[in-house]
Coordinates of C-alpha atoms in Angstrom, one line a residue:
Chain A
M1272 CA 18.8 -3.1 31.6
I1273 CA 15.8 -1.5 30.3
A1274 CA 15.1 -4.8 27.9
I1275 CA 15.1 -7.5 30.8
A1276 CA 12.4 -5.4 32.2
Y1277 CA 10.1 -4.9 29.2
G1278 CA 11.8 -7.0 26.2
W1279 CA 13.1 -6.0 23.2
P1280 CA 9.8 -5.6 21.5
D1281 CA 8.9 -3.1 23.8
V1282 CA 12.2 -1.4 23.6
L1283 CA 11.9 -1.2 20.2
V1284 CA 8.5 0.4 20.1
F1285 CA 9.4 2.7 22.6
A1286 CA 12.7 3.6 20.9
T1287 CA 10.8 4.4 17.2
A1288 CA 8.0 6.4 19.2
A1289 CA 10.2 8.5 21.2
L1290 CA 12.6 9.0 18.4
L1291 CA 9.5 10.3 15.7
I1292 CA 8.0 12.5 18.6
V1293 CA 11.6 14.1 19.8
V1294 CA 12.4 14.5 16.0
G1295 CA 9.0 15.7 15.1
A1296 CA 9.1 18.3 18.5
L1297 CA 12.8 19.5 17.1
G1298 CA 11.2 20.1 13.7
V1299 CA 8.6 22.3 14.7
I1300 CA 11.0 24.8 16.4
A1301 CA 13.7 24.5 14.1
T1302 CA 12.3 24.4 10.5
R1303 CA 11.8 28.3 9.1
H1304 CA 8.5 27.5 7.1
P1305 CA 5.4 27.0 8.5
V1306 CA 4.0 24.3 6.3
H1307 CA 7.5 22.4 7.5
A1308 CA 6.8 22.9 10.7
A1309 CA 3.3 21.8 10.5
L1310 CA 4.2 18.7 8.7
S1311 CA 6.6 18.2 11.9
L1312 CA 4.0 18.9 14.1
I1313 CA 1.6 15.8 12.6
M1314 CA 5.1 13.4 13.0
T1315 CA 4.8 14.0 16.7
L1316 CA 1.5 13.3 16.9
F1317 CA 1.9 9.8 15.2
G1318 CA 5.0 9.1 17.7
V1319 CA 2.2 9.5 20.3
A1320 CA -0.1 7.6 18.8
V1321 CA 2.7 4.7 18.6
A1322 CA 3.3 5.2 21.9
F1323 CA -0.2 4.9 23.2
V1324 CA -0.7 1.9 21.1
A1325 CA 2.2 0.5 22.9
Q1326 CA 0.5 1.2 26.5
S1327 CA -2.8 -0.6 25.0
A1328 CA -4.6 2.7 24.8
D1329 CA -6.0 1.7 21.2
F1330 CA -8.8 4.3 21.4
L1331 CA -6.9 7.2 22.3
A1332 CA -4.3 6.2 19.8
A1333 CA -7.5 6.5 17.7
V1334 CA -8.7 9.7 19.0
E1335 CA -5.3 11.3 18.7
I1336 CA -4.8 11.0 15.0
I1337 CA -8.7 11.6 14.1
V1338 CA -8.9 14.7 16.3
Y1339 CA -5.2 16.3 16.0
A1340 CA -3.7 14.9 13.1
G1341 CA -7.1 14.8 11.2
A1342 CA -8.8 17.8 11.8
I1343 CA -6.7 20.7 14.2
V1344 CA -3.1 20.3 12.1
V1345 CA -5.8 20.5 8.9
L1346 CA -7.2 23.9 10.1
F1347 CA -3.7 25.2 11.0
L1348 CA -2.5 24.4 7.1
F1349 CA -6.0 25.5 6.1
V1350 CA -5.0 29.0 8.0
I1351 CA -1.5 28.9 6.8
M1352 CA -2.5 28.5 3.4
F1353 CA -5.7 31.0 3.1
L1354 CA -3.6 33.8 5.0
G1355 CA -0.7 33.4 2.5
V1356 CA 2.1 33.3 5.3
D1357 CA 3.3 30.3 3.8
R1358 CA 7.3 31.2 3.4
D1359 CA 10.2 31.2 5.1
E1360 CA 10.1 33.7 8.5
G1361 CA 13.0 35.7 9.6
T1362 CA 13.3 34.9 13.5
R1363 CA 15.6 37.5 14.4
I1364 CA 12.7 40.2 14.6
E1365 CA 11.0 39.7 18.1
P1366 CA 7.5 41.3 17.2
L1367 CA 6.4 40.8 20.9
V1368 CA 9.3 42.6 23.3
G1369 CA 10.3 40.2 26.2
Q1370 CA 8.4 37.4 24.6
R1371 CA 11.5 35.3 24.7
T1372 CA 12.4 36.0 28.2
L1373 CA 9.1 35.0 28.9
A1374 CA 9.3 31.9 26.9
A1375 CA 12.3 30.8 28.2
L1376 CA 11.6 31.6 32.0
G1377 CA 8.5 29.3 31.3
A1378 CA 10.3 26.4 30.1
V1379 CA 12.3 26.3 32.8
I1380 CA 9.3 26.5 35.6
T1381 CA 8.1 23.7 33.4
V1382 CA 11.2 21.5 33.5
A1383 CA 11.5 22.1 36.9
G1384 CA 8.5 21.2 37.5
L1385 CA 8.8 18.1 36.0
I1386 CA 11.6 17.3 37.4
T1387 CA 10.0 18.0 41.0
L1388 CA 7.2 15.9 40.2
M1389 CA 9.6 12.5 39.1
A1390 CA 11.4 12.8 41.9
R1391 CA 8.5 12.8 44.3
S1392 CA 5.5 11.0 42.7
H1393 CA 4.7 9.0 39.7
W1394 CA 5.9 11.0 36.8
V1395 CA 3.3 10.9 34.3
T1396 CA -0.3 11.6 36.2
G1397 CA 1.7 13.6 39.5
A1398 CA -0.3 10.5 41.6
T1399 CA 2.1 9.0 44.3
S1400 CA 0.3 5.6 43.7
V1401 CA -1.7 4.3 40.5
S1402 CA -4.3 2.2 41.6
T1403 CA -7.6 1.1 39.4
A1404 CA -9.4 0.6 42.1
G1405 CA -9.5 -3.5 41.8
V1406 CA -10.8 -3.0 38.2
P1407 CA -8.0 -4.5 35.7
L1408 CA -6.8 -2.1 32.7
A1409 CA -8.6 -2.6 30.0
H1410 CA -7.5 -4.0 26.3
G1411 CA -8.4 -3.2 22.9
S1412 CA -12.7 -2.6 22.6
G1413 CA -12.8 -2.5 26.5
N1414 CA -10.9 0.6 26.3
V1415 CA -14.0 2.5 25.2
R1416 CA -16.4 1.7 27.9
Q1417 CA -13.5 2.3 30.9
L1418 CA -13.1 6.1 29.3
G1419 CA -16.8 6.3 28.9
T1420 CA -17.6 5.4 32.4
A1421 CA -14.6 7.5 33.7
V1422 CA -15.7 10.4 31.9
F1423 CA -19.6 10.5 32.2
T1424 CA -19.1 9.8 36.0
T1425 CA -16.0 10.3 38.0
Y1426 CA -15.1 13.2 35.6
L1427 CA -18.3 14.3 34.7
F1428 CA -18.1 17.9 36.0
A1429 CA -14.8 18.6 34.1
F1430 CA -16.1 16.9 31.0
E1431 CA -19.0 19.0 31.0
A1432 CA -17.0 22.5 31.8
T1433 CA -14.7 21.8 29.1
A1434 CA -17.7 21.6 26.7
A1435 CA -19.0 24.6 28.1
L1436 CA -15.8 26.4 27.6
L1437 CA -15.6 25.4 24.0
I1438 CA -18.8 26.7 22.7
I1439 CA -18.0 29.7 24.6
A1440 CA -14.8 30.2 22.3
V1441 CA -16.6 29.4 19.0
V1442 CA -19.8 31.8 19.8
G1443 CA -16.7 34.4 20.8
A1444 CA -14.8 33.7 17.7
V1445 CA -18.0 34.2 15.8
V1446 CA -19.0 37.2 17.4
L1447 CA -15.7 38.8 17.0
A1448 CA -15.6 37.9 13.3
R1449 CA -18.7 39.3 12.3
R1450 CA -18.6 42.8 14.4
E1451 CA -15.0 43.3 12.2
Q1452 CA -17.2 42.4 9.0
R1453 CA -19.8 44.9 10.0
R1454 CA -17.1 47.6 10.8
D1455 CA -15.8 47.2 7.5
A1456 CA -19.2 47.9 5.7
E1457 CA -19.6 50.9 7.8
D1458 CA -16.0 51.9 6.6
E1459 CA -16.8 51.5 3.4
A1460 CA -20.4 53.3 3.5
T1461 CA -18.6 56.7 5.3
S1462 CA -15.3 56.0 2.8
S1463 CA -12.8 57.3 5.2
P1464 CA -10.5 54.1 5.6
S1465 CA -7.9 55.3 8.6
D1466 CA -4.9 53.3 8.4
A1467 CA -4.2 54.1 12.5
P1468 CA -6.4 51.4 13.9
T1469 CA -6.3 48.4 11.6
D1470 CA -2.8 47.4 13.0
L1471 CA -4.3 47.5 16.6
E1472 CA -7.2 45.0 15.3
G1473 CA -5.1 42.8 13.7
S1474 CA -2.9 42.0 17.2
E1475 CA -6.3 41.8 19.0
R1476 CA -7.2 39.0 16.9
Chain B
M1053 CA -20.6 -9.9 23.8
N1054 CA -17.6 -12.1 25.6
S1055 CA -18.0 -14.7 22.3
L1056 CA -17.5 -11.8 20.3
L1057 CA -14.8 -10.3 21.8
A1058 CA -12.3 -13.7 22.0
T1059 CA -12.2 -13.4 17.9
V1060 CA -9.4 -10.9 18.3
D1061 CA -7.1 -10.3 15.6
P1062 CA -4.0 -13.0 16.1
L1063 CA -1.4 -10.4 15.9
Y1064 CA -2.8 -8.6 19.1
N1065 CA -2.5 -12.0 21.1
H1066 CA 1.3 -12.0 23.0
G1067 CA 3.2 -15.0 21.7
V1068 CA 3.2 -14.4 17.7
T1069 CA 4.4 -17.8 16.0
W1070 CA 5.5 -18.4 12.6
A1071 CA 2.5 -19.8 11.5
V1072 CA 0.9 -16.7 12.5
V1073 CA 3.2 -14.1 10.9
L1074 CA 2.7 -16.4 7.5
I1075 CA -0.9 -16.3 7.3
V1076 CA -0.7 -12.3 8.7
V1077 CA 2.0 -12.0 5.0
I1078 CA -0.2 -13.8 3.2
R1079 CA -3.5 -11.7 3.5
V1080 CA -1.8 -8.7 3.0
V1081 CA -0.3 -9.5 -0.2
A1082 CA -3.6 -11.3 -1.3
A1083 CA -5.6 -7.8 0.2
F1084 CA -2.9 -5.7 -2.0
A1085 CA -3.3 -7.9 -5.1
V1086 CA -7.2 -8.2 -4.9
L1087 CA -7.6 -4.5 -4.4
M1088 CA -4.7 -3.8 -7.4
G1089 CA -7.0 -6.3 -9.8
S1090 CA -10.5 -4.6 -8.6
V1091 CA -9.2 -0.8 -9.3
I1092 CA -8.1 -1.9 -13.2
I1093 CA -11.4 -3.6 -13.6
M1094 CA -13.6 -0.6 -11.8
I1095 CA -12.0 2.0 -13.8
W1096 CA -12.8 -0.1 -17.0
F1097 CA -16.0 -0.7 -15.5
E1098 CA -16.3 2.9 -14.7
R1099 CA -15.8 4.3 -18.2
K1100 CA -18.0 1.4 -19.9
A1101 CA -21.0 2.5 -17.9
I1102 CA -20.6 6.1 -18.2
S1103 CA -19.8 5.8 -21.9
D1104 CA -23.3 3.7 -22.6
M1105 CA -25.0 6.2 -20.1
Q1106 CA -24.1 9.1 -22.8
S1107 CA -24.8 6.7 -25.9
R1108 CA -20.6 6.4 -26.5
I1109 CA -18.8 3.3 -27.3
G1110 CA -16.2 3.8 -24.6
P1111 CA -13.3 2.0 -24.6
Q1112 CA -12.7 -1.3 -26.8
R1113 CA -9.1 -1.2 -28.5
W1114 CA -7.0 -3.1 -26.1
G1115 CA -8.7 -7.0 -25.4
P1116 CA -11.9 -7.7 -25.3
F1117 CA -14.5 -5.0 -24.9
G1118 CA -11.5 -2.8 -23.5
L1119 CA -10.5 -5.0 -20.8
L1120 CA -6.6 -4.0 -20.5
Q1121 CA -7.6 -0.3 -21.4
T1122 CA -6.5 0.4 -17.9
L1123 CA -2.8 -1.5 -18.6
A1124 CA -2.4 0.7 -21.4
D1125 CA -3.2 3.8 -19.6
G1126 CA -0.6 3.0 -16.7
A1127 CA 2.2 2.0 -19.3
K1128 CA 1.6 5.4 -21.1
L1129 CA 1.8 7.3 -18.0
F1130 CA 4.7 5.2 -16.4
F1131 CA 6.7 6.0 -19.6
K1132 CA 5.5 10.3 -19.9
E1133 CA 7.9 12.9 -18.5
D1134 CA 8.0 13.7 -14.4
L1135 CA 7.6 17.2 -14.2
I1136 CA 8.1 19.0 -11.0
P1137 CA 7.0 22.9 -11.5
A1138 CA 9.7 25.9 -10.9
G1139 CA 7.3 27.4 -8.3
A1140 CA 6.8 24.0 -6.6
N1141 CA 8.0 23.2 -3.1
R1142 CA 9.8 20.0 -3.9
L1143 CA 9.6 17.8 -0.8
V1144 CA 6.2 18.6 -0.2
F1145 CA 5.3 17.6 -3.9
K1146 CA 6.9 14.8 -3.7
L1147 CA 5.6 13.5 -0.8
A1148 CA 1.9 14.1 -1.5
P1149 CA 0.8 11.1 -3.6
Y1150 CA 1.5 8.9 -1.0
L1151 CA 0.2 10.5 1.8
V1152 CA -3.4 9.6 -0.4
L1153 CA -2.1 6.2 -1.9
I1154 CA -1.0 5.1 1.6
P1155 CA -4.5 5.7 3.5
A1156 CA -6.4 4.0 0.7
L1157 CA -4.4 1.4 1.0
I1158 CA -4.8 0.8 4.8
T1159 CA -8.0 1.4 5.2
F1160 CA -9.1 -1.5 3.1
A1161 CA -7.4 -3.6 5.6
I1162 CA -10.2 -3.4 8.0
V1163 CA -13.5 -4.6 5.5
P1164 CA -14.2 -8.2 6.5
V1165 CA -14.5 -10.0 3.0
G1166 CA -16.1 -13.1 4.3
G1167 CA -16.5 -15.5 7.0
T1168 CA -13.7 -17.0 9.1
L1169 CA -11.3 -19.7 7.7
H1170 CA -10.2 -22.9 9.5
I1171 CA -6.6 -23.1 7.9
A1172 CA -4.1 -25.7 9.9
G1173 CA -6.2 -25.1 12.9
H1174 CA -6.0 -21.2 12.9
P1175 CA -8.7 -19.3 12.4
V1176 CA -8.2 -16.8 9.6
L1177 CA -10.5 -13.7 9.6
L1178 CA -11.2 -12.6 5.6
Q1179 CA -9.9 -9.7 6.2
V1180 CA -6.3 -8.2 7.1
A1181 CA -7.0 -7.1 10.5
N1182 CA -9.1 -6.8 13.1
P1183 CA -7.8 -4.0 15.1
P1184 CA -9.4 -2.8 18.5
V1185 CA -10.5 0.5 17.5
G1186 CA -11.8 -1.0 14.2
I1187 CA -13.9 1.5 12.0
L1188 CA -12.0 4.4 14.1
L1189 CA -9.1 3.4 11.4
M1190 CA -11.4 4.3 8.8
L1191 CA -12.2 7.6 9.9
A1192 CA -7.9 8.4 11.1
M1193 CA -7.1 7.5 7.3
S1194 CA -9.7 9.8 5.5
G1195 CA -8.3 12.7 8.0
I1196 CA -4.7 11.7 6.6
S1197 CA -5.5 11.7 3.2
V1198 CA -6.6 15.4 3.5
Y1199 CA -2.9 15.7 3.6
G1200 CA -2.4 14.5 0.3
V1201 CA -4.4 16.2 -1.5
M1202 CA -4.4 19.6 0.3
L1203 CA -0.2 19.4 0.4
A1204 CA -0.5 18.6 -3.5
G1205 CA -2.7 21.5 -4.1
W1206 CA -0.3 23.6 -2.2
A1207 CA 3.1 22.1 -3.2
S1208 CA 2.5 23.0 -7.0
G1209 CA 3.3 26.4 -6.4
S1210 CA 0.4 26.9 -8.8
K1211 CA -3.3 29.3 -8.4
Y1212 CA -5.7 26.6 -9.2
P1213 CA -3.8 23.7 -7.0
L1214 CA -4.1 26.1 -4.3
M1215 CA -8.0 26.9 -4.5
S1216 CA -8.7 23.5 -4.9
S1217 CA -6.8 22.4 -1.6
V1218 CA -8.2 25.1 0.2
R1219 CA -11.8 23.8 -1.2
A1220 CA -10.5 20.3 0.0
S1221 CA -9.6 20.6 3.5
A1222 CA -12.8 22.5 4.1
Q1223 CA -15.4 19.9 2.4
M1224 CA -13.4 17.2 4.0
I1225 CA -13.4 18.5 7.3
S1226 CA -17.3 19.6 7.2
Y1227 CA -18.3 15.9 6.2
E1228 CA -16.2 14.1 8.2
A1229 CA -18.4 15.3 11.1
A1230 CA -21.7 14.0 9.8
L1231 CA -19.7 10.7 8.8
G1232 CA -18.8 10.3 12.3
M1233 CA -21.8 10.4 13.7
T1234 CA -23.8 8.2 11.7
I1235 CA -20.8 5.6 12.7
V1236 CA -21.5 6.2 16.1
T1237 CA -25.3 5.2 15.9
I1238 CA -23.5 2.1 14.6
I1239 CA -21.5 1.6 17.2
L1240 CA -24.1 2.2 19.6
V1241 CA -26.2 -0.5 18.3
T1242 CA -23.4 -3.0 18.0
G1243 CA -21.8 -2.2 21.2
S1244 CA -17.9 -2.5 19.7
L1245 CA -15.5 -0.9 17.5
S1246 CA -14.5 -3.8 15.4
T1247 CA -15.7 -4.2 12.0
H1248 CA -15.4 -7.8 12.7
D1249 CA -18.1 -7.3 15.3
I1250 CA -20.3 -5.1 13.3
V1251 CA -20.9 -7.5 10.3
I1252 CA -21.5 -10.5 13.1
S1253 CA -24.5 -8.3 14.8
Q1254 CA -26.1 -7.6 11.7
G1255 CA -25.8 -11.4 10.8
Q1256 CA -29.3 -12.9 11.6
G1257 CA -31.3 -11.6 8.7
I1258 CA -32.1 -9.0 6.5
W1259 CA -33.9 -7.4 9.3
H1260 CA -30.7 -7.0 11.4
W1261 CA -28.7 -4.9 9.0
N1262 CA -28.3 -1.4 10.2
L1263 CA -29.7 -0.4 6.8
I1264 CA -33.4 -1.4 8.3
R1265 CA -32.3 -1.9 11.7
L1266 CA -31.2 2.0 12.3
G1267 CA -33.7 3.7 10.2
I1268 CA -33.0 4.8 7.0
V1269 CA -31.6 8.1 7.7
P1270 CA -28.0 7.3 8.8
F1271 CA -27.5 5.2 5.6
V1272 CA -28.4 8.3 3.4
V1273 CA -26.3 10.5 5.5
F1274 CA -23.4 8.1 5.2
I1275 CA -23.6 7.5 1.6
I1276 CA -23.9 11.4 1.1
A1277 CA -21.0 12.3 3.5
I1278 CA -18.6 9.2 1.6
T1279 CA -19.8 10.9 -1.6
A1280 CA -18.4 14.1 -0.4
E1281 CA -14.6 12.7 1.4
L1282 CA -14.2 10.9 -1.9
N1283 CA -14.5 14.0 -4.1
R1284 CA -16.6 12.5 -6.0
P1285 CA -19.0 13.3 -8.4
P1286 CA -21.7 15.5 -7.5
F1287 CA -18.8 16.2 -4.7
D1288 CA -15.9 17.1 -7.2
V1289 CA -15.4 21.0 -6.1
V1290 CA -12.2 20.2 -5.8
E1291 CA -11.1 18.8 -9.1
A1292 CA -14.0 20.8 -10.8
D1293 CA -12.6 20.7 -14.7
S1294 CA -14.7 23.4 -15.7
E1295 CA -13.5 25.9 -13.3
L1296 CA -10.3 24.4 -11.5
V1297 CA -8.7 22.9 -14.6
G1298 CA -7.6 19.9 -13.4
G1299 CA -7.7 20.4 -9.3
F1300 CA -4.9 19.9 -6.8
H1301 CA -3.5 17.3 -9.1
T1302 CA -3.3 20.1 -12.3
E1303 CA 0.7 20.1 -12.0
Y1304 CA 1.5 16.4 -11.8
S1305 CA 2.0 14.1 -14.5
S1306 CA 3.6 10.6 -15.1
L1307 CA 3.9 8.2 -12.2
R1308 CA 2.9 10.9 -9.5
F1309 CA -0.5 11.4 -11.1
A1310 CA -1.0 7.6 -11.5
L1311 CA -0.5 7.5 -7.9
F1312 CA -3.9 10.0 -7.4
Y1313 CA -5.9 8.5 -10.1
L1314 CA -4.9 4.7 -8.2
A1315 CA -6.1 6.1 -5.1
E1316 CA -9.0 7.8 -6.0
F1317 CA -10.1 4.5 -7.8
M1318 CA -8.8 2.3 -4.5
N1319 CA -10.7 5.0 -2.2
T1320 CA -14.0 4.8 -4.3
I1321 CA -13.9 0.7 -3.9
T1322 CA -13.1 0.4 -0.6
M1323 CA -15.9 2.8 0.6
S1324 CA -18.2 0.8 -1.2
A1325 CA -17.3 -1.9 1.0
M1326 CA -17.1 -0.1 3.6
M1327 CA -20.6 0.5 3.3
V1328 CA -21.6 -2.9 2.6
T1329 CA -19.8 -3.7 5.9
L1330 CA -21.8 -1.3 7.9
F1331 CA -25.2 -1.4 6.9
L1332 CA -25.7 -3.8 4.5
G1333 CA -24.2 -6.8 6.7
G1334 CA -21.0 -7.5 4.9
P1335 CA -20.9 -10.9 3.9
A1336 CA -24.4 -11.7 5.4
G1337 CA -26.7 -13.5 2.9
W1338 CA -28.0 -16.9 1.8
V1339 CA -25.6 -19.9 2.0
P1340 CA -26.8 -23.1 0.5
N1341 CA -25.9 -26.1 2.0
V1342 CA -22.4 -27.3 -0.2
A1343 CA -20.0 -29.5 0.6
H1344 CA -16.3 -28.1 1.2
L1345 CA -18.0 -24.4 -0.5
R1346 CA -19.8 -23.1 1.8
W1347 CA -16.9 -20.5 2.7
L1348 CA -17.2 -19.1 -0.9
F1349 CA -21.1 -17.7 -0.6
P1350 CA -20.6 -15.0 1.8
I1351 CA -17.7 -13.8 -0.2
A1352 CA -19.9 -13.8 -3.1
W1353 CA -22.5 -12.1 -1.2
F1354 CA -19.8 -9.4 -0.5
V1355 CA -18.6 -9.1 -3.9
V1356 CA -22.8 -8.4 -5.1
K1357 CA -23.0 -5.6 -2.5
T1358 CA -19.9 -3.8 -3.5
V1359 CA -20.6 -3.9 -6.9
G1360 CA -24.2 -2.7 -6.4
F1361 CA -22.8 0.5 -4.5
A1362 CA -19.4 0.7 -7.4
F1363 CA -22.6 1.0 -9.9
A1364 CA -23.8 3.7 -8.0
Y1365 CA -20.8 5.8 -8.1
V1366 CA -20.7 5.4 -11.0
W1367 CA -24.5 6.8 -11.5
F1368 CA -23.9 9.6 -9.7
R1369 CA -21.4 10.7 -11.7
A1370 CA -23.5 10.3 -15.1
A1371 CA -26.7 11.7 -13.6
L1372 CA -25.7 14.3 -11.0
P1373 CA -25.1 17.7 -11.7
R1374 CA -22.1 19.2 -9.3
F1375 CA -22.9 20.9 -6.4
R1376 CA -21.5 24.6 -6.0
Y1377 CA -19.1 25.2 -3.7
D1378 CA -21.4 27.3 -1.2
Q1379 CA -23.9 24.3 -1.7
V1380 CA -21.9 21.8 -0.7
M1381 CA -20.8 23.9 2.6
D1382 CA -24.6 24.5 3.2
L1383 CA -25.7 20.9 2.9
G1384 CA -22.7 19.8 4.9
W1385 CA -23.2 22.1 8.0
K1386 CA -26.8 23.0 8.1
R1387 CA -28.4 19.7 7.4
L1388 CA -26.5 16.6 7.6
I1389 CA -24.6 17.4 11.0
P1390 CA -27.6 18.5 12.9
L1391 CA -29.7 15.6 11.0
S1392 CA -27.2 13.0 12.0
L1393 CA -26.6 14.5 15.7
G1394 CA -30.3 14.0 16.2
W1395 CA -30.7 10.7 15.0
M1396 CA -28.2 9.9 17.4
I1397 CA -29.7 11.3 19.7
V1398 CA -33.2 9.2 19.0
V1399 CA -31.2 6.1 18.4
A1400 CA -29.4 6.4 22.3
G1401 CA -32.6 6.8 23.4
F1402 CA -34.3 4.0 21.8
L1403 CA -31.6 1.9 23.4
V1404 CA -32.2 3.0 26.9
A1405 CA -35.8 2.3 26.5
P1406 CA -38.7 3.3 24.3
A1407 CA -39.8 6.1 26.9
W1408 CA -36.8 7.6 26.6
G1409 CA -36.7 7.2 22.5
F1410 CA -39.8 9.1 22.3
A1411 CA -38.6 11.7 24.9
M1412 CA -35.1 11.9 22.8
A1413 CA -37.3 12.2 19.5
A1414 CA -39.5 15.0 21.0
V1415 CA -36.7 17.3 22.1
V1416 CA -35.0 16.6 18.7
L1417 CA -38.1 18.4 17.1
V1418 CA -38.1 21.4 19.2
A1419 CA -34.9 21.8 18.4
W1420 CA -35.1 21.3 14.2
I1421 CA -37.8 23.7 14.7
L1422 CA -35.8 26.5 16.4
L1423 CA -32.6 25.5 14.3
T1424 CA -35.2 26.1 10.9
R1425 CA -36.0 29.0 12.5
A1426 CA -32.8 30.3 13.5
F1427 CA -31.8 29.5 9.7
E1428 CA -34.3 32.0 8.5
L1429 CA -33.6 34.6 11.0
G1430 CA -29.5 34.8 10.1
Y1431 CA -31.0 34.8 5.9
T1432 CA -33.3 37.9 6.9
R1433 CA -30.1 39.5 8.7
E1434 CA -27.8 39.0 6.5
R1435 CA -29.3 39.8 3.3
G1436 CA -32.2 42.4 4.2
V1437 CA -35.8 41.6 4.2
D1438 CA -36.2 43.6 1.2
S1439 CA -32.9 42.4 -0.9
P1440 CA -33.5 41.4 -4.5
L1441 CA -31.1 38.9 -4.1
P1442 CA -33.2 35.6 -3.0
V1443 CA -31.9 32.7 -0.6
V1444 CA -29.0 30.7 -1.7
G1445 CA -30.1 28.2 -4.0
E1446 CA -33.5 28.9 -4.7
R1447 CA -35.2 30.4 -7.9
P1448 CA -34.4 32.8 -9.3
L1449 CA -31.0 32.8 -9.0
P1450 CA -28.9 35.8 -8.8
G1451 CA -27.9 35.4 -12.2
E1452 CA -31.5 35.6 -13.4
V1453 CA -32.5 38.1 -11.2
L1454 CA -29.7 40.8 -12.6
R1455 CA -30.7 40.0 -16.2
A1456 CA -34.4 40.5 -15.2
I1457 CA -32.9 44.0 -13.6
T1458 CA -30.4 44.7 -16.8
D1459 CA -33.5 43.9 -19.4
R1460 CA -35.9 46.4 -17.2
E1461 CA -33.1 49.3 -17.9
A1462 CA -32.7 48.7 -21.3
Q1463 CA -36.7 49.1 -22.3

């Protein structure tokens, strides 16, 4: 029935993308090894990119690979390797008490919200109807123009707010990192290292 | 602009016929064969040119002028024992060479080698694919090849490869930003992402080449950033043999090592071709009016330009000493990224109106002065005004300062 509505090639592409996404996502939470989990995440991102291409959103697909697979997960791996946490982790101990209960609660709320959205409106965007105000959806290179126009006119405030947020996050991270260093230097100078507060500092980060 | 967009890849038009599929298959096979053949020649060329510059003879035993040396090396690598270290992560260790090789192969697919041919009524672009995302595919693939290098070093379960992979990830991410911003200036001028359109828009003569049209700066930034992305000398801190044994592929042997070697040279050729495409008009050049052979000249121009850049890479390797790791980071973050960002803003301004262009140039100038002052303040704050250690990279070097102090104490 699905094949009648969309044609076999589309269904095949969707099935491949969905398989990549779901298997990758399960791999992220099921593998015990942090590096393998990161690799599964890359697989999910590739699946999402394939799904974007199938929807004629070529530009988004490229950006997905460049930004998420090409930069963000590389940074994850960088941190994993640099901090030397690249070994199997025991999942029996719960480091933050109550974390799992809260996570389960959050998952239930999210799924309930999604189901409500699907039942009441368009299930991806939450909009009750989709209209492009008479403009046909762009294919290929038109993607960039359409996205650019939307981001720099209709959604300019959200765009600029995101930019400001990212800058604040970067500056905050730099300030925190440098403060730590200075305190270390002072500790060395007075040569009275105390083990108790280091634990707290670690969790703050 | 519409005429440009009309020549989209036939794969993206709906209604694919067997003829189209056949043409695509032929293009893929041809591109693969050309790339493999040029890798063999490139390896020979690099060894021969380097030996000339170092007053050696270089390969000479196999074939005329040692041309078959690469094949002999390949056969040797093929029959060597394939080792996996005991501490290695086996799955990732086996996966990593392919993560380097496959992006190297895919990137070549978007390089326009010549003009448009007409075979049996089908317009055939002389490039494997002309996807709408075009040049972004190159950025995506260079993003993926980072994983190959990184995971190879990590999965070896050995110290030096791990250091190399940490260096590789930091270096390639840093230079990707500068690379991306120079590509944005090209996209701004072209108005399209597709490599085919980029080449066509430079086709009206040498003054329309992006090299001159954008000012020389983006080209210089691009060639530096792409050399760093390739991990070629002088940016080969990743496989610095004097510090890290062999870098990320220290523990690799036999065919897996051959794959890394292959990918490295493939990338060198592809990036030379990419520079020709982006800045030198690709296959653009003088075409004499010869019947039935007009299509051959663009390809010849393309090959000549690409060989020029391939030689430049060999020359870099012979002439320039390797950067220190902190110098690599310094050049990437503090010089190339601000420079390419500023230049992009100025180019965007001039595209709107000359007045805007000059206004943007003034803004960039003010920003540049502020940034220089900020770097200066940062250095003095970090090191103290009367620190005996000078700013990184300036003479006297830290070693020389220490030497002077010990000499003074010895007297």
